Amino acid sequence: MASHSAINKLYDCSKLIPCVFPLFRIVILLLSLSSAASSTHISDGPKNDLFPEILRDEAVARLHELGKVSDADGYLERTFLSLASIRAGNLIRTWMEDAGLTTWVDGLGNVHGRVQPPNASNKALLIGSHLDTVVDAGMFDGALGIISAISALKVLNVTGRSRNLQHPVEVIAFSDEEGVRFQSTFLGSAAIAGVLPASTLQVPDKSGLTVQDVLKENLIDTMEENLSQIKYEPESVLGYVEVHIEQGPVLESVGLPLAVVKGIAGQTRLKLTVRGSQGHAGTVPMHMRQDPMTAAAELIVLLESLCKRPHDFISANGHCNAFTVESLSGSLVCTVGQISTWPSASNVIPGQVAFTIDIRTTDDIGREAIIYELSNQMHRICDGRSVSCFLDRKHDADAVSCDGELNSKLKSAAYTAVKRMAGEDIGDVPVLMSGAGHDAMAMSHLTKVGMLFVRCRGGISHSPEEHVLEDDVWAAGLAIQVFLETNL
């Protein structure tokens, strides 16, 4: 029989308190989680329903993990259905399933995850972005939109709130938006929107493999005859939402994490080829040369002048009214991003020089006027230098206006999310234009679209220096969570 002293030892408060307090804290935690799970509304308290462990900590960890999945050593690169893209897609699919989504991969390599609430309508809200990257990329471009959507749906799943949704929600990780491998952007989203030309399947990459070849390598049997099976019907879709880093400096300058996007600039990609007379660098006199390199240099400087001062070139030529010229002055940007020369030797006058041109503006008519004027100036310069020039259009996308009603709801959700995190009113959510192309451009052919921008450091993107604050990742996920609970 235990002695009184032993019993006293057993129940001595100094021994009991360290055991009871952790147990007490566990009970309180379980009760709070149970309360959150049974709640069917969003609490107004700034400390409630913020779920940083999912929307921030886990989301950031996943972004870093995805950022290590690359086809290259030493930098990030994932192109259409490359080995790294397949691994990234598998990771994303695992995370979707962890959030309670039913997953599949379609005929163009897009990864889908869908929650189908009981008694929901057939019209689904689509949320997406792209899993491919540029060469030497940052880890937030595209990936942030996918991860924040998955995180928001995971919160709804673990709290039981996804049962209250009145519409299905589908997250899509698009297989190709950047167009690095096949020089054809929006392969994934264009197929779903039904605007991908069947001829795209026969476009080759640098190794000679076509899009269709690459699909077959990955056991995807998509041909021109069945490409249309990937397309969604407009009546089955409620709308499309995309979260993306701003890729510009405005949000950082105003000190706010989120903005609504009112529209996306139209874009044209061109390839300009200049052919001259190849010769010895030491024996052909300067006045007798037909040098495509110097012609290309003059054309590039001309393009810069045309895009910096469009009013000097097109205001009086009858192609544009005053409104268009003013619109161009505020939104037109032009870039030469790639130059190639043949035979590319230091002691040889080139025989051919080719370079890419990227033209973007919110004014589609003005963009055509710029291309028209560029073509006129190109022939003048090339004729004057006795070289031949060819302008080839590689890609066109019209400017897109985001849906006003959808954007209003996204703006309200962003405002609520940031206010809860800050614990105070932070002012109005900015409304910005996007100069960068996004999958929303292709998806606008299918349904109404809305976008949220997320602040990025220095406005830097398409670079390993690309960076988003952890709390801004949190804000993005929370905004999507609020949007879903409030509007669906």
GROMACS .gro file of C-alpha atoms in nm:
model
  488
    1MET     CA    1   0.000   0.000   0.000
    2ALA     CA    2   0.134   0.339  -0.091
    3SER     CA    3   0.248   0.555   0.197
    4HIS     CA    4   0.100   0.899   0.258
    5SER     CA    5   0.433   1.051   0.158
    6ALA     CA    6   0.424   0.866  -0.175
    7ILE     CA    7   0.069   0.983  -0.244
    8ASN     CA    8   0.168   1.338  -0.157
    9LYS     CA    9   0.458   1.311  -0.398
   10LEU     CA   10   0.226   1.186  -0.669
   11TYR     CA   11  -0.009   1.480  -0.634
   12ASP     CA   12   0.248   1.743  -0.545
   13CYS     CA   13   0.152   2.054  -0.741
   14SER     CA   14   0.508   2.122  -0.846
   15LYS     CA   15   0.508   1.790  -1.032
   16LEU     CA   16   0.155   1.816  -1.163
   17ILE     CA   17   0.157   2.163  -1.321
   18PRO     CA   18   0.411   2.087  -1.598
   19CYS     CA   19   0.197   1.790  -1.705
   20VAL     CA   20  -0.141   1.960  -1.679
   21PHE     CA   21  -0.054   2.284  -1.856
   22PRO     CA   22   0.053   2.126  -2.191
   23LEU     CA   23  -0.257   1.906  -2.176
   24PHE     CA   24  -0.471   2.212  -2.103
   25ARG     CA   25  -0.321   2.395  -2.404
   26ILE     CA   26  -0.387   2.095  -2.631
   27VAL     CA   27  -0.751   2.082  -2.520
   28ILE     CA   28  -0.793   2.455  -2.588
   29LEU     CA   29  -0.632   2.416  -2.932
   30LEU     CA   30  -0.859   2.125  -3.022
   31LEU     CA   31  -1.165   2.320  -2.909
   32SER     CA   32  -1.063   2.622  -3.120
   33LEU     CA   33  -1.004   2.405  -3.428
   34SER     CA   34  -1.341   2.237  -3.374
   35SER     CA   35  -1.506   2.576  -3.350
   36ALA     CA   36  -1.336   2.692  -3.672
   37ALA     CA   37  -1.436   2.374  -3.853
   38SER     CA   38  -1.803   2.413  -3.755
   39SER     CA   39  -1.815   2.780  -3.850
   40THR     CA   40  -1.991   2.858  -4.176
   41HIS     CA   41  -1.907   3.226  -4.194
   42ILE     CA   42  -1.596   3.440  -4.196
   43SER     CA   43  -1.515   3.597  -3.862
   44ASP     CA   44  -1.464   3.971  -3.850
   45GLY     CA   45  -1.194   3.943  -3.586
   46PRO     CA   46  -0.845   4.035  -3.708
   47LYS     CA   47  -0.689   3.738  -3.529
   48ASN     CA   48  -0.936   3.475  -3.649
   49ASP     CA   49  -0.948   3.271  -3.968
   50LEU     CA   50  -0.611   3.392  -4.094
   51PHE     CA   51  -0.453   3.043  -4.111
   52PRO     CA   52  -0.089   3.155  -4.148
   53GLU     CA   53   0.031   2.796  -4.109
   54ILE     CA   54  -0.136   2.704  -4.440
   55LEU     CA   55  -0.166   3.030  -4.633
   56ARG     CA   56   0.184   3.156  -4.548
   57ASP     CA   57   0.419   2.898  -4.395
   58GLU     CA   58   0.319   2.597  -4.602
   59ALA     CA   59   0.261   2.800  -4.917
   60VAL     CA   60   0.606   2.962  -4.896
   61ALA     CA   61   0.771   2.625  -4.830
   62ARG     CA   62   0.598   2.482  -5.138
   63LEU     CA   63   0.706   2.775  -5.354
   64HIS     CA   64   1.067   2.714  -5.249
   65GLU     CA   65   1.032   2.341  -5.314
   66LEU     CA   66   0.885   2.403  -5.660
   67GLY     CA   67   1.158   2.658  -5.728
   68LYS     CA   68   1.418   2.383  -5.700
   69VAL     CA   69   1.255   2.170  -5.971
   70SER     CA   70   1.454   2.266  -6.278
   71ASP     CA   71   1.590   2.123  -6.601
   72ALA     CA   72   1.909   2.323  -6.556
   73ASP     CA   73   2.190   2.317  -6.302
   74GLY     CA   74   2.241   2.645  -6.123
   75TYR     CA   75   1.928   2.827  -6.241
   76LEU     CA   76   1.554   2.770  -6.278
   77GLU     CA   77   1.415   2.657  -6.612
   78ARG     CA   78   1.100   2.452  -6.682
   79THR     CA   79   0.965   2.434  -7.035
   80PHE     CA   80   0.665   2.259  -7.185
   81LEU     CA   81   0.650   1.895  -7.070
   82SER     CA   82   1.021   1.880  -6.990
   83LEU     CA   83   1.137   1.636  -6.722
   84ALA     CA   84   1.130   1.914  -6.463
   85SER     CA   85   0.782   2.022  -6.571
   86ILE     CA   86   0.656   1.667  -6.527
   87ARG     CA   87   0.807   1.653  -6.178
   88ALA     CA   88   0.658   1.993  -6.095
   89GLY     CA   89   0.318   1.879  -6.220
   90ASN     CA   90   0.334   1.569  -6.001
   91LEU     CA   91   0.420   1.781  -5.697
   92ILE     CA   92   0.134   2.019  -5.767
   93ARG     CA   93  -0.103   1.727  -5.813
   94THR     CA   94   0.002   1.588  -5.473
   95TRP     CA   95  -0.065   1.926  -5.309
   96MET     CA   96  -0.402   1.948  -5.480
   97GLU     CA   97  -0.500   1.609  -5.341
   98ASP     CA   98  -0.376   1.715  -4.997
   99ALA     CA   99  -0.627   2.002  -5.023
  100GLY     CA  100  -0.908   1.756  -5.096
  101LEU     CA  101  -0.921   1.811  -5.473
  102THR     CA  102  -0.987   1.546  -5.737
  103THR     CA  103  -0.700   1.563  -5.987
  104TRP     CA  104  -0.622   1.474  -6.347
  105VAL     CA  105  -0.396   1.575  -6.638
  106ASP     CA  106  -0.555   1.672  -6.969
  107GLY     CA  107  -0.448   1.621  -7.328
  108LEU     CA  108  -0.207   1.913  -7.330
  109GLY     CA  109  -0.039   1.843  -6.998
  110ASN     CA  110  -0.242   2.088  -6.787
  111VAL     CA  111  -0.280   1.971  -6.426
  112HIS     CA  112  -0.634   2.004  -6.284
  113GLY     CA  113  -0.767   1.984  -5.929
  114ARG     CA  114  -1.139   2.020  -5.860
  115VAL     CA  115  -1.363   2.041  -5.555
  116GLN     CA  116  -1.723   1.940  -5.625
  117PRO     CA  117  -1.940   2.045  -5.329
  118PRO     CA  118  -2.267   1.858  -5.266
  119ASN     CA  119  -2.568   2.019  -5.433
  120ALA     CA  120  -2.346   2.263  -5.623
  121SER     CA  121  -2.438   2.394  -5.966
  122ASN     CA  122  -2.258   2.271  -6.275
  123LYS     CA  123  -2.089   2.605  -6.346
  124ALA     CA  124  -1.735   2.598  -6.210
  125LEU     CA  125  -1.507   2.883  -6.111
  126LEU     CA  126  -1.163   2.828  -6.261
  127ILE     CA  127  -0.851   2.958  -6.084
  128GLY     CA  128  -0.512   2.912  -6.244
  129SER     CA  129  -0.170   3.013  -6.359
  130HIS     CA  130   0.127   2.847  -6.529
  131LEU     CA  131   0.385   2.596  -6.404
  132ASP     CA  132   0.642   2.661  -6.680
  133THR     CA  133   0.912   2.927  -6.652
  134VAL     CA  134   1.145   3.138  -6.861
  135VAL     CA  135   1.517   3.063  -6.869
  136ASP     CA  136   1.696   3.172  -6.548
  137ALA     CA  137   1.360   3.239  -6.386
  138GLY     CA  138   1.235   3.347  -6.049
  139MET     CA  139   1.027   3.106  -5.842
  140PHE     CA  140   0.709   3.315  -5.802
  141ASP     CA  141   0.603   3.386  -6.161
  142GLY     CA  142   0.312   3.150  -6.229
  143ALA     CA  143   0.373   2.929  -5.928
  144LEU     CA  144   0.234   3.183  -5.680
  145GLY     CA  145  -0.107   3.180  -5.849
  146ILE     CA  146  -0.126   2.801  -5.835
  147ILE     CA  147  -0.005   2.761  -5.477
  148SER     CA  148  -0.218   3.040  -5.329
  149ALA     CA  149  -0.532   2.890  -5.486
  150ILE     CA  150  -0.450   2.542  -5.353
  151SER     CA  151  -0.379   2.687  -5.007
  152ALA     CA  152  -0.710   2.874  -4.997
  153LEU     CA  153  -0.900   2.559  -5.089
  154LYS     CA  154  -0.707   2.360  -4.831
  155VAL     CA  155  -0.825   2.601  -4.560
  156LEU     CA  156  -1.184   2.552  -4.675
  157ASN     CA  157  -1.135   2.175  -4.678
  158VAL     CA  158  -0.980   2.137  -4.331
  159THR     CA  159  -1.242   2.365  -4.175
  160GLY     CA  160  -1.529   2.190  -4.352
  161ARG     CA  161  -1.633   2.510  -4.527
  162SER     CA  162  -1.588   2.372  -4.879
  163ARG     CA  163  -1.924   2.194  -4.828
  164ASN     CA  164  -2.092   2.534  -4.826
  165LEU     CA  165  -1.969   2.636  -5.173
  166GLN     CA  166  -2.249   2.674  -5.426
  167HIS     CA  167  -2.024   2.615  -5.727
  168PRO     CA  168  -1.741   2.374  -5.808
  169VAL     CA  169  -1.395   2.529  -5.794
  170GLU     CA  170  -1.118   2.406  -6.022
  171VAL     CA  171  -0.750   2.496  -5.998
  172ILE     CA  172  -0.552   2.460  -6.321
  173ALA     CA  173  -0.173   2.457  -6.349
  174PHE     CA  174  -0.124   2.541  -6.716
  175SER     CA  175   0.154   2.350  -6.891
  176ASP     CA  176   0.287   2.639  -7.101
  177GLU     CA  177   0.238   3.013  -7.088
  178GLU     CA  178   0.587   3.151  -7.147
  179GLY     CA  179   0.632   2.989  -7.489
  180VAL     CA  180   1.004   2.922  -7.441
  181ARG     CA  181   1.022   2.578  -7.597
  182PHE     CA  182   0.797   2.623  -7.901
  183GLN     CA  183   0.787   3.004  -7.929
  184SER     CA  184   0.408   2.983  -7.900
  185THR     CA  185   0.257   3.124  -7.582
  186PHE     CA  186  -0.052   3.004  -7.391
  187LEU     CA  187  -0.044   2.646  -7.521
  188GLY     CA  188  -0.220   2.515  -7.211
  189SER     CA  189  -0.482   2.784  -7.153
  190ALA     CA  190  -0.552   2.835  -7.525
  191ALA     CA  191  -0.639   2.466  -7.559
  192ILE     CA  192  -0.888   2.487  -7.271
  193ALA     CA  193  -1.036   2.808  -7.412
  194GLY     CA  194  -1.069   2.643  -7.753
  195VAL     CA  195  -0.852   2.893  -7.940
  196LEU     CA  196  -0.536   2.686  -7.995
  197PRO     CA  197  -0.492   2.623  -8.369
  198ALA     CA  198  -0.463   2.252  -8.450
  199SER     CA  199  -0.155   2.334  -8.659
  200THR     CA  200   0.028   2.421  -8.336
  201LEU     CA  201   0.072   2.048  -8.271
  202GLN     CA  202   0.316   2.037  -8.564
  203VAL     CA  203   0.535   2.328  -8.448
  204PRO     CA  204   0.892   2.202  -8.378
  205ASP     CA  205   1.131   2.294  -8.098
  206LYS     CA  206   1.504   2.352  -8.155
  207SER     CA  207   1.570   1.976  -8.155
  208GLY     CA  208   1.306   1.912  -8.422
  209LEU     CA  209   1.049   1.755  -8.189
  210THR     CA  210   0.696   1.881  -8.245
  211VAL     CA  211   0.439   1.956  -7.977
  212GLN     CA  212   0.264   1.633  -8.075
  213ASP     CA  213   0.590   1.436  -8.048
  214VAL     CA  214   0.646   1.565  -7.696
  215LEU     CA  215   0.291   1.477  -7.596
  216LYS     CA  216   0.340   1.122  -7.727
  217GLU     CA  217   0.666   1.091  -7.533
  218ASN     CA  218   0.459   1.156  -7.221
  219LEU     CA  219   0.189   0.904  -7.320
  220ILE     CA  220  -0.058   1.177  -7.413
  221ASP     CA  221  -0.232   1.085  -7.737
  222THR     CA  222  -0.349   1.426  -7.855
  223MET     CA  223  -0.383   1.480  -8.230
  224GLU     CA  224  -0.549   1.740  -8.447
  225GLU     CA  225  -0.862   1.521  -8.461
  226ASN     CA  226  -0.916   1.516  -8.082
  227LEU     CA  227  -0.761   1.849  -7.976
  228SER     CA  228  -1.109   1.996  -7.937
  229GLN     CA  229  -1.185   1.748  -7.656
  230ILE     CA  230  -0.967   1.956  -7.422
  231LYS     CA  231  -1.189   2.262  -7.475
  232TYR     CA  232  -1.432   2.368  -7.201
  233GLU     CA  233  -1.781   2.479  -7.296
  234PRO     CA  234  -1.866   2.839  -7.193
  235GLU     CA  235  -2.190   2.732  -7.026
  236SER     CA  236  -1.992   2.507  -6.788
  237VAL     CA  237  -1.774   2.791  -6.656
  238LEU     CA  238  -1.866   3.064  -6.407
  239GLY     CA  239  -1.550   3.269  -6.459
  240TYR     CA  240  -1.172   3.263  -6.437
  241VAL     CA  241  -0.953   3.419  -6.167
  242GLU     CA  242  -0.574   3.449  -6.173
  243VAL     CA  243  -0.335   3.559  -5.900
  244HIS     CA  244   0.004   3.675  -6.028
  245ILE     CA  245   0.301   3.877  -5.915
  246GLU     CA  246   0.280   4.234  -6.043
  247GLN     CA  247   0.612   4.215  -6.231
  248GLY     CA  248   0.631   4.590  -6.186
  249PRO     CA  249   0.714   4.847  -5.915
  250VAL     CA  250   0.380   5.019  -5.845
  251LEU     CA  251   0.257   4.817  -5.545
  252GLU     CA  252   0.593   4.844  -5.373
  253SER     CA  253   0.593   5.220  -5.430
  254VAL     CA  254   0.253   5.264  -5.264
  255GLY     CA  255   0.328   5.018  -4.984
  256LEU     CA  256   0.041   4.776  -5.048
  257PRO     CA  257   0.049   4.399  -5.107
  258LEU     CA  258  -0.242   4.349  -5.350
  259ALA     CA  259  -0.404   4.519  -5.648
  260VAL     CA  260  -0.685   4.443  -5.890
  261VAL     CA  261  -0.603   4.429  -6.262
  262LYS     CA  262  -0.840   4.621  -6.489
  263GLY     CA  263  -0.691   4.496  -6.816
  264ILE     CA  264  -0.399   4.335  -6.998
  265ALA     CA  265  -0.205   4.495  -7.280
  266GLY     CA  266  -0.228   4.346  -7.627
  267GLN     CA  267   0.091   4.197  -7.765
  268THR     CA  268   0.259   4.122  -8.097
  269ARG     CA  269   0.579   3.923  -8.136
  270LEU     CA  270   0.774   3.967  -8.458
  271LYS     CA  271   1.092   3.827  -8.606
  272LEU     CA  272   1.284   4.063  -8.834
  273THR     CA  273   1.543   3.904  -9.063
  274VAL     CA  274   1.803   4.110  -9.250
  275ARG     CA  275   2.009   3.948  -9.527
  276GLY     CA  276   2.317   4.102  -9.685
  277SER     CA  277   2.645   3.998  -9.842
  278GLN     CA  278   2.876   3.784  -9.629
  279GLY     CA  279   3.243   3.877  -9.664
  280HIS     CA  280   3.592   3.909  -9.520
  281ALA     CA  281   3.615   4.164  -9.237
  282GLY     CA  282   3.953   4.289  -9.360
  283THR     CA  283   3.916   4.306  -9.736
  284VAL     CA  284   3.574   4.456  -9.819
  285PRO     CA  285   3.582   4.839  -9.820
  286MET     CA  286   3.324   5.008  -9.596
  287HIS     CA  287   3.147   5.188  -9.882
  288MET     CA  288   3.101   4.859 -10.071
  289ARG     CA  289   2.952   4.656  -9.790
  290GLN     CA  290   2.598   4.518  -9.774
  291ASP     CA  291   2.613   4.465  -9.399
  292PRO     CA  292   2.298   4.326  -9.233
  293MET     CA  293   2.441   4.396  -8.885
  294THR     CA  294   2.457   4.772  -8.929
  295ALA     CA  295   2.113   4.768  -9.091
  296ALA     CA  296   1.979   4.572  -8.794
  297ALA     CA  297   2.139   4.820  -8.554
  298GLU     CA  298   1.971   5.113  -8.731
  299LEU     CA  299   1.638   4.931  -8.729
  300ILE     CA  300   1.663   4.864  -8.354
  301VAL     CA  301   1.737   5.230  -8.278
  302LEU     CA  302   1.448   5.326  -8.508
  303LEU     CA  303   1.217   5.096  -8.312
  304GLU     CA  304   1.325   5.261  -7.988
  305SER     CA  305   1.246   5.607  -8.127
  306LEU     CA  306   0.913   5.490  -8.268
  307CYS     CA  307   0.803   5.349  -7.933
  308LYS     CA  308   0.935   5.635  -7.720
  309ARG     CA  309   0.781   5.904  -7.939
  310PRO     CA  310   0.496   5.748  -8.140
  311HIS     CA  311   0.341   6.092  -8.197
  312ASP     CA  312   0.645   6.191  -8.407
  313PHE     CA  313   0.572   5.908  -8.652
  314ILE     CA  314   0.202   5.833  -8.666
  315SER     CA  315   0.006   6.139  -8.552
  316ALA     CA  316  -0.011   6.290  -8.900
  317ASN     CA  317  -0.018   5.982  -9.122
  318GLY     CA  318  -0.393   5.931  -9.116
  319HIS     CA  319  -0.388   5.592  -8.942
  320CYS     CA  320  -0.459   5.707  -8.585
  321ASN     CA  321  -0.679   5.962  -8.416
  322ALA     CA  322  -0.566   6.182  -8.129
  323PHE     CA  323  -0.707   5.943  -7.867
  324THR     CA  324  -0.502   5.651  -8.004
  325VAL     CA  325  -0.182   5.852  -8.011
  326GLU     CA  326  -0.239   5.963  -7.652
  327SER     CA  327  -0.313   5.604  -7.548
  328LEU     CA  328   0.008   5.482  -7.711
  329SER     CA  329   0.214   5.746  -7.535
  330GLY     CA  330   0.095   5.610  -7.201
  331SER     CA  331   0.113   5.235  -7.256
  332LEU     CA  332   0.337   5.143  -7.552
  333VAL     CA  333   0.651   4.940  -7.481
  334CYS     CA  334   0.879   4.770  -7.735
  335THR     CA  335   1.164   4.526  -7.678
  336VAL     CA  336   1.433   4.354  -7.880
  337GLY     CA  337   1.517   4.054  -7.665
  338GLN     CA  338   1.707   3.815  -7.890
  339ILE     CA  339   1.958   3.863  -8.173
  340SER     CA  340   2.121   3.594  -8.386
  341THR     CA  341   2.382   3.631  -8.658
  342TRP     CA  342   2.533   3.404  -8.923
  343PRO     CA  343   2.806   3.286  -8.937
  344SER     CA  344   2.875   3.468  -8.609
  345ALA     CA  345   3.251   3.502  -8.641
  346SER     CA  346   3.458   3.802  -8.535
  347ASN     CA  347   3.641   3.828  -8.868
  348VAL     CA  348   3.339   3.786  -9.097
  349ILE     CA  349   3.085   4.039  -9.218
  350PRO     CA  350   2.756   3.861  -9.137
  351GLY     CA  351   2.542   3.726  -9.413
  352GLN     CA  352   2.227   3.734  -9.203
  353VAL     CA  353   2.105   3.892  -8.881
  354ALA     CA  354   1.771   3.817  -8.718
  355PHE     CA  355   1.615   3.965  -8.407
  356THR     CA  356   1.289   3.944  -8.215
  357ILE     CA  357   1.054   4.235  -8.150
  358ASP     CA  358   0.796   4.244  -7.871
  359ILE     CA  359   0.535   4.523  -7.895
  360ARG     CA  360   0.272   4.579  -7.621
  361THR     CA  361   0.004   4.838  -7.562
  362THR     CA  362  -0.352   4.856  -7.433
  363ASP     CA  363  -0.460   5.003  -7.769
  364ASP     CA  364  -0.492   4.733  -8.036
  365ILE     CA  365  -0.547   4.981  -8.320
  366GLY     CA  366  -0.242   5.176  -8.209
  367ARG     CA  367  -0.035   4.856  -8.199
  368GLU     CA  368  -0.123   4.786  -8.562
  369ALA     CA  369  -0.030   5.144  -8.652
  370ILE     CA  370   0.313   5.097  -8.492
  371ILE     CA  371   0.371   4.774  -8.685
  372TYR     CA  372   0.262   4.943  -9.008
  373GLU     CA  373   0.501   5.232  -8.952
  374LEU     CA  374   0.783   4.994  -8.853
  375SER     CA  375   0.734   4.805  -9.179
  376ASN     CA  376   0.751   5.129  -9.382
  377GLN     CA  377   1.066   5.246  -9.206
  378MET     CA  378   1.220   4.899  -9.236
  379HIS     CA  379   1.194   4.899  -9.616
  380ARG     CA  380   1.335   5.251  -9.634
  381ILE     CA  381   1.639   5.162  -9.422
  382CYS     CA  382   1.704   4.828  -9.591
  383ASP     CA  383   1.672   4.971  -9.941
  384GLY     CA  384   1.916   5.247  -9.848
  385ARG     CA  385   2.170   4.988  -9.731
  386SER     CA  386   2.116   4.744 -10.021
  387VAL     CA  387   2.007   4.459  -9.794
  388SER     CA  388   1.682   4.262  -9.787
  389CYS     CA  389   1.445   4.257  -9.489
  390PHE     CA  390   1.161   4.026  -9.392
  391LEU     CA  391   0.913   4.079  -9.109
  392ASP     CA  392   0.742   3.766  -8.975
  393ARG     CA  393   0.454   3.781  -8.723
  394LYS     CA  394   0.495   3.508  -8.463
  395HIS     CA  395   0.224   3.588  -8.211
  396ASP     CA  396  -0.073   3.822  -8.167
  397ALA     CA  397  -0.295   3.873  -7.866
  398ASP     CA  398  -0.556   4.145  -7.836
  399ALA     CA  399  -0.580   4.360  -7.526
  400VAL     CA  400  -0.814   4.217  -7.262
  401SER     CA  401  -1.046   4.401  -7.026
  402CYS     CA  402  -1.113   4.224  -6.698
  403ASP     CA  403  -1.476   4.181  -6.595
  404GLY     CA  404  -1.599   4.473  -6.384
  405GLU     CA  405  -1.827   4.272  -6.154
  406LEU     CA  406  -1.569   4.000  -6.096
  407ASN     CA  407  -1.300   4.259  -6.027
  408SER     CA  408  -1.526   4.439  -5.782
  409LYS     CA  409  -1.563   4.117  -5.583
  410LEU     CA  410  -1.189   4.050  -5.598
  411LYS     CA  411  -1.119   4.404  -5.484
  412SER     CA  412  -1.352   4.364  -5.185
  413ALA     CA  413  -1.189   4.031  -5.095
  414ALA     CA  414  -0.838   4.181  -5.120
  415TYR     CA  415  -0.940   4.476  -4.903
  416THR     CA  416  -1.091   4.246  -4.638
  417ALA     CA  417  -0.787   4.015  -4.637
  418VAL     CA  418  -0.534   4.296  -4.596
  419LYS     CA  419  -0.746   4.473  -4.333
  420ARG     CA  420  -0.768   4.155  -4.124
  421MET     CA  421  -0.396   4.097  -4.143
  422ALA     CA  422  -0.313   4.459  -4.058
  423GLY     CA  423  -0.583   4.494  -3.794
  424GLU     CA  424  -0.679   4.831  -3.939
  425ASP     CA  425  -0.805   5.002  -4.252
  426ILE     CA  426  -0.519   5.022  -4.503
  427GLY     CA  427  -0.697   5.230  -4.765
  428ASP     CA  428  -0.830   5.147  -5.108
  429VAL     CA  429  -0.696   4.856  -5.314
  430PRO     CA  430  -0.518   4.992  -5.625
  431VAL     CA  431  -0.642   4.916  -5.977
  432LEU     CA  432  -0.360   4.856  -6.228
  433MET     CA  433  -0.306   4.769  -6.593
  434SER     CA  434  -0.089   4.472  -6.683
  435GLY     CA  435   0.179   4.516  -6.945
  436ALA     CA  436   0.270   4.147  -6.918
  437GLY     CA  437   0.069   3.874  -7.087
  438HIS     CA  438  -0.111   3.618  -6.872
  439ASP     CA  439  -0.319   3.303  -6.918
  440ALA     CA  440  -0.621   3.525  -6.850
  441MET     CA  441  -0.576   3.660  -7.203
  442ALA     CA  442  -0.646   3.317  -7.355
  443MET     CA  443  -0.915   3.236  -7.099
  444SER     CA  444  -1.102   3.557  -7.186
  445HIS     CA  445  -1.211   3.380  -7.507
  446LEU     CA  446  -1.392   3.127  -7.287
  447THR     CA  447  -1.534   3.329  -6.998
  448LYS     CA  448  -1.514   3.652  -6.799
  449VAL     CA  449  -1.180   3.699  -6.622
  450GLY     CA  450  -1.049   3.875  -6.313
  451MET     CA  451  -0.697   3.915  -6.176
  452LEU     CA  452  -0.515   4.003  -5.856
  453PHE     CA  453  -0.160   4.135  -5.855
  454VAL     CA  454   0.079   4.066  -5.569
  455ARG     CA  455   0.365   4.301  -5.478
  456CYS     CA  456   0.715   4.190  -5.576
  457ARG     CA  457   1.042   4.343  -5.462
  458GLY     CA  458   1.176   4.609  -5.696
  459GLY     CA  459   0.921   4.511  -5.958
  460ILE     CA  460   1.174   4.249  -6.072
  461SER     CA  461   1.053   3.940  -6.258
  462HIS     CA  462   1.186   3.686  -6.510
  463SER     CA  463   1.497   3.685  -6.294
  464PRO     CA  464   1.635   3.485  -5.998
  465GLU     CA  465   1.611   3.817  -5.807
  466GLU     CA  466   1.232   3.789  -5.821
  467HIS     CA  467   1.097   3.797  -5.463
  468VAL     CA  468   0.765   3.816  -5.278
  469LEU     CA  469   0.738   3.878  -4.904
  470GLU     CA  470   0.604   3.585  -4.702
  471ASP     CA  471   0.321   3.798  -4.565
  472ASP     CA  472   0.226   3.898  -4.921
  473VAL     CA  473   0.200   3.530  -5.012
  474TRP     CA  474  -0.028   3.502  -4.710
  475ALA     CA  475  -0.236   3.801  -4.825
  476ALA     CA  476  -0.283   3.647  -5.170
  477GLY     CA  477  -0.406   3.315  -5.029
  478LEU     CA  478  -0.632   3.485  -4.776
  479ALA     CA  479  -0.784   3.708  -5.046
  480ILE     CA  480  -0.876   3.401  -5.253
  481GLN     CA  481  -1.018   3.229  -4.945
  482VAL     CA  482  -1.233   3.535  -4.864
  483PHE     CA  483  -1.342   3.564  -5.228
  484LEU     CA  484  -1.454   3.200  -5.242
  485GLU     CA  485  -1.643   3.210  -4.913
  486THR     CA  486  -1.811   3.543  -4.986
  487ASN     CA  487  -1.911   3.489  -5.348
  488LEU     CA  488  -1.955   3.114  -5.398
   0.00000   0.00000   0.00000
